Structure formats: C-alpha cells, structure tokens
C-alpha positions as a Markdown table, in Angstrom:
| # | Residue | x | y | z |
|---|---|---|---|---|
| 1 | Met | 0.0 | 0.0 | 0.0 |
| 2 | Pro | 1.5 | 3.4 | -1.0 |
| 3 | Lys | 2.5 | 5.9 | 1.7 |
| 4 | Arg | 0.2 | 8.8 | 2.3 |
| 5 | Asp | 1.5 | 12.3 | 1.8 |
| 6 | Tyr | 3.1 | 13.5 | 5.1 |
| 7 | Tyr | 1.2 | 16.8 | 5.0 |
| 8 | Glu | -2.1 | 14.9 | 4.5 |
| 9 | Val | -1.2 | 12.7 | 7.5 |
| 10 | Leu | -0.8 | 15.7 | 9.8 |
| 11 | Gly | -3.7 | 17.5 | 8.2 |
| 12 | Val | -1.7 | 20.7 | 7.4 |
| 13 | Asp | -1.0 | 22.8 | 4.3 |
| 14 | Arg | 2.3 | 22.5 | 2.5 |
| 15 | Asn | 3.1 | 26.0 | 3.5 |
| 16 | Ala | 2.4 | 25.3 | 7.2 |
| 17 | Thr | 4.7 | 26.9 | 9.7 |
| 18 | Glu | 6.8 | 25.0 | 12.2 |
| 19 | Asn | 4.4 | 25.8 | 15.0 |
| 20 | Gln | 1.4 | 24.7 | 13.0 |
| 21 | Ile | 3.1 | 21.3 | 12.2 |
| 22 | Arg | 4.1 | 20.9 | 15.9 |
| 23 | Ala | 0.5 | 21.7 | 17.0 |
| 24 | Ala | -1.0 | 19.2 | 14.5 |
| 25 | Phe | 1.4 | 16.5 | 15.7 |
| 26 | Arg | 0.6 | 17.1 | 19.3 |
| 27 | Lys | -3.2 | 16.8 | 18.6 |
| 28 | Leu | -2.9 | 13.6 | 16.6 |
| 29 | Ala | -0.3 | 12.0 | 18.9 |
| 30 | Phe | -2.7 | 12.4 | 21.8 |
| 31 | Lys | -5.5 | 10.9 | 19.7 |
| 32 | Tyr | -3.7 | 7.8 | 18.5 |
| 33 | His | -1.2 | 7.1 | 21.3 |
| 34 | Pro | -1.4 | 3.3 | 22.2 |
| 35 | Asp | -1.7 | 4.1 | 25.9 |
| 36 | Arg | -4.8 | 6.2 | 25.2 |
| 37 | Asn | -6.4 | 4.6 | 22.2 |
| 38 | Arg | -7.0 | 0.8 | 22.2 |
| 39 | Glu | -8.9 | 0.6 | 18.9 |
| 40 | Asp | -7.6 | -1.5 | 16.0 |
| 41 | Gly | -5.3 | 0.5 | 13.7 |
| 42 | Ala | -4.5 | 3.2 | 16.3 |
| 43 | Glu | -0.9 | 2.1 | 16.8 |
| 44 | Glu | -0.2 | 2.1 | 13.1 |
| 45 | Lys | -1.7 | 5.6 | 12.7 |
| 46 | Phe | 0.4 | 6.8 | 15.7 |
| 47 | Lys | 3.5 | 5.5 | 13.9 |
| 48 | Glu | 2.5 | 7.2 | 10.7 |
| 49 | Val | 2.0 | 10.5 | 12.6 |
| 50 | Asn | 5.4 | 10.2 | 14.2 |
| 51 | Glu | 7.1 | 9.4 | 10.9 |
| 52 | Ala | 5.4 | 12.4 | 9.2 |
| 53 | Tyr | 6.5 | 14.8 | 12.0 |
| 54 | Glu | 10.0 | 13.5 | 12.1 |
| 55 | Met | 10.3 | 14.4 | 8.4 |
| 56 | Leu | 8.5 | 17.7 | 8.4 |
| 57 | Ser | 9.9 | 19.1 | 11.6 |
| 58 | Asp | 13.4 | 19.1 | 10.3 |
| 59 | Pro | 14.0 | 21.9 | 7.8 |
| 60 | Glu | 16.6 | 20.0 | 5.7 |
| 61 | Lys | 14.5 | 16.8 | 5.6 |
| 62 | Arg | 11.4 | 18.8 | 4.8 |
| 63 | Asp | 13.1 | 20.6 | 1.9 |
| 64 | Thr | 14.2 | 17.3 | 0.5 |
| 65 | Tyr | 10.7 | 15.8 | 0.9 |
| 66 | Asn | 9.1 | 18.8 | -0.8 |
| 67 | Arg | 11.5 | 18.3 | -3.8 |
| 68 | Phe | 11.6 | 14.5 | -4.1 |
| 69 | Gly | 8.6 | 13.2 | -2.0 |
| 70 | His | 9.0 | 9.8 | -0.4 |
| 71 | Ser | 11.7 | 8.8 | -2.9 |
| 72 | Gly | 14.0 | 11.2 | -1.0 |
| 73 | Glu | 13.7 | 9.5 | 2.3 |
| 74 | Gly | 16.7 | 7.3 | 1.6 |
| 75 | Phe | 19.0 | 10.3 | 2.1 |
| 76 | Phe | 18.3 | 10.4 | 5.8 |
| 77 | Gly | 17.6 | 6.7 | 6.8 |
| 78 | Arg | 14.4 | 5.4 | 8.4 |
| 79 | Gly | 12.7 | 5.6 | 11.7 |
| 80 | Phe | 13.6 | 8.0 | 14.5 |
| 81 | Glu | 17.3 | 7.7 | 14.5 |
| 82 | Gly | 17.8 | 11.3 | 13.7 |
| 83 | Phe | 16.1 | 12.3 | 16.9 |
| 84 | Gly | 17.8 | 9.7 | 19.1 |
| 85 | Phe | 14.7 | 8.0 | 20.3 |
| 86 | Asp | 14.4 | 4.3 | 21.2 |
| 87 | Gly | 10.8 | 3.8 | 19.9 |
| 88 | Val | 7.6 | 5.4 | 18.8 |
| 89 | Gly | 6.6 | 6.2 | 22.4 |
| 90 | Ser | 9.8 | 8.2 | 23.1 |
| 91 | Ile | 9.0 | 11.1 | 20.8 |
| 92 | Phe | 5.5 | 11.4 | 22.3 |
| 93 | Asp | 6.9 | 11.3 | 25.8 |
| 94 | Ala | 9.4 | 14.0 | 25.0 |
| 95 | Phe | 6.5 | 16.3 | 24.1 |
| 96 | Phe | 4.0 | 15.4 | 26.8 |
| 97 | Gly | 5.2 | 15.1 | 30.3 |
| 98 | Gly | 8.8 | 14.0 | 29.8 |
| 99 | Arg | 8.5 | 10.3 | 30.6 |
| 100 | Thr | 7.3 | 7.1 | 29.1 |
| 101 | Ala | 4.5 | 4.8 | 30.3 |
| 102 | Thr | 5.2 | 3.9 | 33.9 |
| 103 | Ala | 6.2 | 0.4 | 34.7 |
| 104 | Thr | 4.8 | -0.7 | 38.0 |
| 105 | Arg | 5.6 | -3.5 | 40.4 |
| 106 | Gln | 4.0 | -6.7 | 39.1 |
| 107 | Ala | 0.4 | -7.1 | 40.2 |
| 108 | Pro | -1.2 | -10.2 | 41.7 |
| 109 | Glu | -1.7 | -13.0 | 39.1 |
| 110 | Arg | -4.6 | -15.4 | 39.1 |
| 111 | Gly | -3.7 | -19.1 | 39.1 |
| 112 | Ala | -4.1 | -21.3 | 36.0 |
| 113 | Asp | -7.4 | -23.1 | 35.4 |
| 114 | Leu | -7.4 | -26.9 | 35.3 |
| 115 | His | -9.5 | -29.2 | 33.0 |
| 116 | Arg | -10.4 | -32.8 | 33.7 |
| 117 | Ser | -12.7 | -35.3 | 31.9 |
| 118 | Ile | -15.0 | -37.6 | 33.8 |
| 119 | Ala | -17.3 | -40.3 | 32.5 |
| 120 | Ile | -20.6 | -41.2 | 34.2 |
| 121 | Ile | -23.5 | -43.6 | 33.4 |
| 122 | Leu | -27.0 | -42.5 | 32.3 |
| 123 | Glu | -28.5 | -43.2 | 35.8 |
| 124 | Glu | -25.8 | -40.9 | 37.4 |
| 125 | Ala | -26.6 | -38.2 | 34.9 |
| 126 | Ala | -30.3 | -38.6 | 35.6 |
| 127 | Phe | -30.3 | -38.6 | 39.4 |
| 128 | Gly | -26.9 | -36.9 | 40.2 |
| 129 | Val | -24.0 | -38.5 | 41.9 |
| 130 | Glu | -21.0 | -37.6 | 44.2 |
| 131 | Lys | -17.7 | -38.6 | 42.8 |
| 132 | Glu | -14.2 | -38.6 | 44.4 |
| 133 | Leu | -11.7 | -37.0 | 42.0 |
| 134 | Asn | -7.9 | -37.1 | 42.3 |
| 135 | Ile | -6.1 | -34.1 | 40.8 |
| 136 | Leu | -2.6 | -32.9 | 40.5 |
| 137 | Arg | -2.3 | -29.1 | 41.0 |
| 138 | Thr | 0.1 | -26.4 | 42.0 |
| 139 | Glu | -0.2 | -25.1 | 45.6 |
| 140 | His | 1.7 | -22.7 | 47.8 |
| 141 | Cys | 4.7 | -24.5 | 49.4 |
| 142 | Ser | 3.6 | -26.0 | 52.7 |
| 143 | Leu | 7.0 | -25.4 | 54.3 |
| 144 | Cys | 7.6 | -21.7 | 53.5 |
| 145 | Gln | 3.9 | -20.8 | 53.0 |
| 146 | Gly | 4.6 | -19.5 | 49.5 |
| 147 | Ile | 7.2 | -17.0 | 50.5 |
| 148 | Gly | 10.1 | -18.8 | 48.8 |
| 149 | Ser | 12.6 | -18.3 | 51.6 |
| 150 | Arg | 13.8 | -20.8 | 54.1 |
| 151 | Pro | 11.6 | -20.7 | 57.2 |
| 152 | Gly | 12.9 | -18.1 | 59.6 |
| 153 | Ser | 14.4 | -16.0 | 56.9 |
| 154 | Gln | 12.9 | -13.3 | 54.7 |
| 155 | Pro | 13.6 | -12.1 | 51.1 |
| 156 | Ser | 16.0 | -9.1 | 50.9 |
| 157 | Gln | 15.4 | -5.9 | 49.1 |
| 158 | Cys | 16.5 | -5.8 | 45.5 |
| 159 | Pro | 19.7 | -3.7 | 45.4 |
| 160 | Asn | 19.2 | -2.8 | 41.7 |
| 161 | Cys | 15.8 | -1.0 | 42.2 |
| 162 | Asn | 15.9 | -0.5 | 46.0 |
| 163 | Gly | 12.7 | -2.5 | 46.4 |
| 164 | Ser | 10.6 | -0.5 | 43.9 |
| 165 | Gly | 10.5 | -3.1 | 41.2 |
| 166 | Gln | 11.4 | -0.4 | 38.7 |
| 167 | Val | 14.5 | 1.0 | 37.2 |
| 168 | Arg | 14.7 | 4.5 | 35.7 |
| 169 | Arg | 16.9 | 5.7 | 32.9 |
| 170 | Val | 17.3 | 9.4 | 32.2 |
| 171 | Gln | 17.9 | 10.4 | 28.5 |
| 172 | Gln | 18.6 | 13.7 | 27.0 |
| 173 | Ser | 17.0 | 14.6 | 23.7 |
| 174 | Ile | 16.7 | 17.8 | 21.6 |
| 175 | Phe | 13.4 | 18.5 | 23.4 |
| 176 | Gly | 14.9 | 18.1 | 26.9 |
| 177 | Arg | 15.4 | 15.5 | 29.4 |
| 178 | Phe | 13.0 | 12.6 | 29.8 |
| 179 | Thr | 12.8 | 9.5 | 32.0 |
| 180 | Asn | 12.2 | 5.9 | 30.9 |
| 181 | Ile | 10.8 | 3.6 | 33.6 |
| 182 | Ala | 11.0 | -0.1 | 33.1 |
| 183 | Thr | 10.6 | -3.3 | 35.1 |
| 184 | Cys | 13.7 | -4.2 | 37.1 |
| 185 | Pro | 15.6 | -7.0 | 35.2 |
| 186 | Gln | 17.1 | -8.4 | 38.4 |
| 187 | Cys | 14.0 | -9.0 | 40.5 |
| 188 | His | 11.5 | -9.0 | 37.6 |
| 189 | Gly | 9.4 | -6.4 | 39.3 |
| 190 | Glu | 9.1 | -8.1 | 42.6 |
| 191 | Gly | 11.2 | -5.6 | 44.5 |
| 192 | Arg | 12.9 | -8.4 | 46.5 |
| 193 | Ile | 15.4 | -11.2 | 46.0 |
| 194 | Ile | 15.4 | -14.5 | 47.7 |
| 195 | Thr | 18.9 | -15.0 | 49.2 |
| 196 | Asp | 18.2 | -18.2 | 51.2 |
| 197 | Pro | 15.8 | -20.3 | 49.2 |
| 198 | Cys | 13.3 | -22.7 | 50.8 |
| 199 | Pro | 14.8 | -26.3 | 50.6 |
| 200 | Gln | 11.4 | -27.8 | 49.7 |
| 201 | Cys | 10.3 | -25.5 | 46.8 |
| 202 | Arg | 13.8 | -24.2 | 46.0 |
| 203 | Gly | 12.6 | -20.6 | 46.2 |
| 204 | Ala | 9.6 | -21.0 | 43.8 |
| 205 | Gly | 7.1 | -20.7 | 46.6 |
| 206 | Lys | 5.0 | -23.4 | 45.0 |
| 207 | Glu | 4.9 | -27.2 | 44.8 |
| 208 | Lys | 2.9 | -29.9 | 43.0 |
| 209 | Cys | 0.4 | -31.7 | 45.2 |
| 210 | Gln | -2.0 | -34.6 | 44.6 |
| 211 | Arg | -5.4 | -33.8 | 46.1 |
| 212 | Ser | -8.6 | -35.8 | 46.5 |
| 213 | Ile | -11.8 | -33.8 | 46.2 |
| 214 | Met | -15.4 | -34.7 | 46.3 |
| 215 | Val | -17.5 | -33.5 | 43.3 |
| 216 | Arg | -21.3 | -33.3 | 43.3 |
| 217 | Ile | -22.7 | -33.8 | 39.9 |
| 218 | Pro | -26.3 | -32.4 | 39.7 |
| 219 | Ala | -29.2 | -34.4 | 38.4 |
| 220 | Gly | -30.1 | -33.8 | 34.8 |
| 221 | Val | -26.6 | -33.1 | 33.3 |
| 222 | Glu | -26.1 | -34.0 | 29.7 |
| 223 | Asp | -23.2 | -35.5 | 27.7 |
| 224 | Gly | -20.7 | -32.7 | 27.0 |
| 225 | Ser | -21.8 | -30.6 | 30.1 |
| 226 | Arg | -19.1 | -28.7 | 32.0 |
| 227 | Ile | -19.0 | -28.1 | 35.7 |
| 228 | Arg | -16.9 | -25.3 | 37.3 |
| 229 | Leu | -15.4 | -25.7 | 40.7 |
| 230 | Ser | -14.2 | -22.2 | 41.7 |
| 231 | Gly | -10.8 | -22.0 | 43.4 |
| 232 | Glu | -9.9 | -25.6 | 42.9 |
| 233 | Gly | -7.2 | -24.8 | 40.2 |
| 234 | Asp | -3.6 | -23.9 | 40.5 |
| 235 | Ala | -2.5 | -21.4 | 43.2 |
| 236 | Gly | -2.1 | -17.7 | 42.2 |
| 237 | Thr | 1.1 | -15.6 | 42.3 |
| 238 | Arg | 1.8 | -12.6 | 44.5 |
| 239 | Gly | -1.4 | -13.0 | 46.4 |
| 240 | Gly | -3.5 | -13.7 | 43.3 |
| 241 | Ser | -6.6 | -15.9 | 43.6 |
| 242 | Pro | -6.4 | -19.6 | 42.6 |
| 243 | Gly | -7.7 | -20.7 | 39.3 |
| 244 | Asn | -10.8 | -22.9 | 38.7 |
| 245 | Leu | -11.2 | -26.6 | 38.0 |
| 246 | Tyr | -13.4 | -27.4 | 35.0 |
| 247 | Leu | -14.9 | -30.9 | 34.7 |
| 248 | Asn | -16.0 | -32.0 | 31.2 |
| 249 | Leu | -18.6 | -34.7 | 31.5 |
| 250 | Ser | -19.3 | -37.6 | 29.1 |
| 251 | Val | -22.3 | -39.9 | 29.6 |
| 252 | Lys | -21.7 | -43.6 | 28.6 |
| 253 | Arg | -24.1 | -45.2 | 26.2 |
| 254 | His | -26.9 | -47.2 | 27.9 |
| 255 | Glu | -27.6 | -50.8 | 27.1 |
| 256 | Phe | -31.2 | -50.2 | 26.0 |
| 257 | Phe | -32.3 | -46.6 | 26.9 |
| 258 | Ile | -31.7 | -43.7 | 24.5 |
| 259 | Arg | -31.8 | -40.1 | 25.8 |
| 260 | Glu | -33.6 | -37.4 | 23.7 |
| 261 | Asp | -33.2 | -34.1 | 25.6 |
| 262 | Asp | -34.9 | -34.9 | 28.9 |
| 263 | Asp | -37.0 | -37.8 | 27.5 |
| 264 | Ile | -36.0 | -41.5 | 27.5 |
| 265 | Leu | -36.8 | -43.7 | 24.5 |
| 266 | Tyr | -37.2 | -47.4 | 25.0 |
| 267 | Glu | -38.0 | -49.9 | 22.3 |
| 268 | Leu | -40.3 | -52.6 | 23.6 |
| 269 | Pro | -40.3 | -55.9 | 21.7 |
| 270 | Ile | -43.7 | -57.7 | 21.5 |
| 271 | Asn | -45.0 | -60.7 | 19.5 |
| 272 | Phe | -47.8 | -60.9 | 17.0 |
| 273 | Thr | -50.4 | -62.1 | 19.5 |
| 274 | Gln | -49.6 | -59.3 | 22.0 |
| 275 | Ala | -50.0 | -56.7 | 19.2 |
| 276 | Ala | -53.2 | -58.3 | 17.8 |
| 277 | Leu | -55.0 | -59.2 | 21.1 |
| 278 | Gly | -53.5 | -56.6 | 23.4 |
| 279 | Ala | -51.5 | -57.3 | 26.5 |
| 280 | Gln | -50.4 | -55.9 | 29.9 |
| 281 | Val | -46.6 | -55.8 | 30.1 |
| 282 | Glu | -43.9 | -54.6 | 32.4 |
| 283 | Val | -41.7 | -51.9 | 31.0 |
| 284 | Pro | -38.3 | -51.0 | 32.6 |
| 285 | Thr | -37.7 | -47.3 | 33.4 |
| 286 | Leu | -34.9 | -45.4 | 35.2 |
| 287 | His | -37.3 | -45.3 | 38.2 |
| 288 | Gly | -38.1 | -49.0 | 38.2 |
| 289 | Asn | -40.6 | -51.3 | 36.3 |
| 290 | Val | -43.9 | -49.8 | 35.2 |
| 291 | Ser | -47.0 | -51.6 | 34.0 |
| 292 | Leu | -48.1 | -50.7 | 30.4 |
| 293 | Lys | -51.4 | -51.7 | 28.7 |
| 294 | Ile | -51.0 | -52.5 | 25.0 |
| 295 | Pro | -54.3 | -52.1 | 23.3 |
| 296 | Ala | -55.5 | -54.8 | 20.7 |
| 297 | Gly | -54.5 | -54.0 | 17.2 |
| 298 | Ser | -51.3 | -52.1 | 18.1 |
| 299 | Gln | -48.8 | -51.6 | 15.3 |
| 300 | Thr | -45.0 | -51.7 | 15.1 |
| 301 | Gly | -43.5 | -48.3 | 15.6 |
| 302 | Gln | -46.4 | -47.1 | 17.7 |
| 303 | Val | -45.3 | -44.9 | 20.7 |
| 304 | Phe | -46.7 | -44.7 | 24.2 |
| 305 | Gln | -45.8 | -42.1 | 26.8 |
| 306 | Leu | -45.0 | -42.8 | 30.4 |
| 307 | Lys | -45.2 | -39.4 | 32.0 |
| 308 | Asn | -42.6 | -38.2 | 34.5 |
| 309 | Asn | -40.4 | -41.2 | 34.0 |
| 310 | Gly | -37.6 | -39.4 | 32.1 |
| 311 | Ile | -34.7 | -37.2 | 33.1 |
| 312 | Pro | -35.1 | -34.4 | 35.8 |
| 313 | His | -34.8 | -30.9 | 34.3 |
| 314 | Leu | -31.5 | -29.4 | 35.2 |
| 315 | His | -32.5 | -25.8 | 35.9 |
| 316 | Arg | -36.2 | -26.1 | 36.6 |
| 317 | Arg | -38.7 | -28.3 | 38.4 |
| 318 | Gly | -40.2 | -31.4 | 36.8 |
| 319 | Gln | -38.8 | -34.1 | 34.5 |
| 320 | Gly | -39.1 | -35.6 | 31.1 |
| 321 | Asn | -41.1 | -38.6 | 30.0 |
| 322 | Gln | -40.3 | -42.1 | 28.8 |
| 323 | Leu | -41.4 | -42.9 | 25.3 |
| 324 | Val | -42.1 | -46.6 | 24.7 |
| 325 | Lys | -41.9 | -47.6 | 21.0 |
| 326 | Leu | -43.4 | -51.0 | 20.0 |
| 327 | Met | -41.3 | -53.3 | 18.0 |
| 328 | Val | -43.4 | -56.3 | 16.7 |
| 329 | Val | -40.9 | -59.2 | 16.5 |
| 330 | Thr | -41.2 | -61.8 | 13.7 |
| 331 | Pro | -40.2 | -65.3 | 15.0 |
| 332 | Glu | -37.2 | -66.6 | 13.1 |
| 333 | Ser | -38.1 | -70.3 | 13.7 |
| 334 | Leu | -41.4 | -72.1 | 14.4 |
| 335 | Thr | -42.3 | -75.5 | 15.9 |
| 336 | Lys | -44.6 | -77.8 | 13.9 |
| 337 | Arg | -47.6 | -76.8 | 16.0 |
| 338 | Gln | -46.8 | -73.1 | 15.7 |
| 339 | Arg | -46.5 | -73.4 | 11.9 |
| 340 | Gln | -49.9 | -75.2 | 11.7 |
| 341 | Leu | -51.6 | -72.5 | 13.7 |
| 342 | Phe | -50.1 | -69.7 | 11.6 |
| 343 | Glu | -51.2 | -71.5 | 8.4 |
| 344 | Glu | -54.7 | -71.8 | 9.8 |
| 345 | Leu | -54.7 | -68.1 | 10.9 |
| 346 | Ser | -53.3 | -67.1 | 7.4 |
| 347 | Lys | -56.3 | -68.8 | 5.7 |
| 348 | Glu | -58.7 | -67.0 | 8.1 |
| 349 | Leu | -57.2 | -63.6 | 7.6 |
| 350 | Gly | -56.6 | -63.8 | 3.9 |
| 351 | Ser | -54.4 | -61.3 | 2.0 |
| 352 | Val | -53.9 | -57.8 | 3.2 |
| 353 | Lys | -55.9 | -55.4 | 1.1 |
| 354 | Lys | -54.1 | -52.4 | -0.4 |
| 355 | Pro | -55.6 | -49.1 | 0.6 |
| 356 | Lys | -57.5 | -47.4 | -2.2 |
C-alpha cells in the first residue's frame, strides 16, 4: 500500500509553519497514542503521525521531501534515529510530560485453570452423583507458605531497584530530558530477592500436590456438560486468587435406553399375538418397572408415553417422560404346532388389502 503524503497525515497545508506542524502533531499523537487509544489500527496511525512529524519538523528533511517526495527519504535513513529516540513512544513522551508509560511492580496474578474429563453412566446423569476425584495441582509451598525463603528468613530488598521493582533511565533529547521507567531485570518487578531459598520448593514458593476432592454432579446433566469448581485450580502468584477446575462430562451409552433431551426412549419388543390381542406388560424405566397396557391392534412403531419417567430438568422443576416404542418381532423359527396355527390363521385372515 503506497504511503500517504506527510502533509495529509498531519492535516496541514504544504506552507504550514513549524508551530502549525508541531500543534498538529501534538493533537494527533494524543489521539492515537497506544496508551490512550486501544482501537484497531490506532498504533499504526500513531507510527504514521510520528514518521510524518520526524520528516516535516526538520528543515533539511522537509526541503528534500518537498522536492523528491517519499523517494528522497533514503537520504536520511528510516525511523527516529535522527532524533535519538528508542521507539515510537519516546517522541511522544518528550513532548508530553517528559516520561514514558510507567512500569509498576507486578500485580497479583490469578492461578491457572485446570481441566479434567469424567465419565458417568446414564443413571448418574439422571439422578446426580457424588464422585471422588484425584487431581494434581500447584499449591503454595507447605514449608515456606509461598514466600520462597527458608523458614525463619525473609527475602531481601533488591539492590538494583531498591525494592521499587522499577529502574529509571534518564535520557537527553533535543526536546529536553525525559525518564524511561522499566521493570527491574534483576528482581523482575518483585522488588525483592530470595537469598536463602526454601529447601522444599527451591525458592519457587509453590509445589505440585496430589489432592482428592469430592465433586457433586447435579441431576439432569447431559453429555458434554461442563462443571466449574471455583478456586480448585492452581494457586495464584503474588497474592492472586487460585484458578478454577473445569470438569468435562461424558455420559456412557446405555444398554437399551436412548436419551432425547430430557426424555427417555425405550424400544419394547412384543410378538404378533400381543400386538393383535393386546396385553399388559412390564416396562423398565430409570425409576423401576412400570405396567403398560398395550391395546389390541397395536402396530409396530407405535409410541406410548409414560409421564414423568424421564430425566429431571437441570435448571427447573419437573422431569421428562419415557417414550415406549413398540417393535413387533417376527419369529425366526417355528415349531410344527406353531406353523400349523399360523397357516390356519393365514387362511382365516386372507391377504392384506391395499388401501384405495
């Protein structure tokens, strides 16, 4: 993408004075500075504004730009080297306040979240269950209580930053003196150094521990559900809160029940005589056997509903139903007597008439 004209970038006329260019730069730098503007593209616009000002604020560079345009930039190199700045923030800081974005002592950091998978059966998903779960997680050292120093000793103040967690570097530019504040490289912003490490955690302040926790799985959960256990993850840093433990549930396939939302589907096998004459049968449900009356003349595929024999609703009262689907089973082999009876029945019934 071709570069925009520097005068257009700053929004000034080609005959603009040095003060007008400087005022335009100040306005746009405030608008697009990354510490003030988090929108997408703001940082790129800020760099573009800095680059334009670097060229137009120098009389010699501006004269060359007016004569040759962007093709003349090679005479002076690229970036902000002519001004002696380390980065795009420095030129902004030289104008506004004389210092860069302040580096502070590192803040408390929340512990990492843990994720575990757990498999349950359909009955456990339906009625809920309490499970014992063994997890390996990071905790504060039990010997030094997370301090990192040997019991009886304390961390010492960092000599490089005098306990502030910051180091300051003063630089001189053509616009005056300004201060760059950065995180101390020796203590990494902690402000302290462990001189006598804990023998158990070796100064880390943390250790891996195997824990057994009881998990209550509520009634009505589905395959793929996720349960959050707050504060059961890894320990935080610098006083930060612990992470969470997330349980990803999978429900094993049942031998003969099929779950459809909060309903249970059961395919009931019956023979010809039960379908033709009707019958009273026992049907298994998650709650125990239930008596079901099959009316005479029932057809294969016909569905009956057993109310409130399904899965309890997870976030509201009540529960689903059980759907009983009839499956008329054709015998694969017959005795001599059974064949004789079917032949007699076949003569009596005749052929099935096609619907008109």
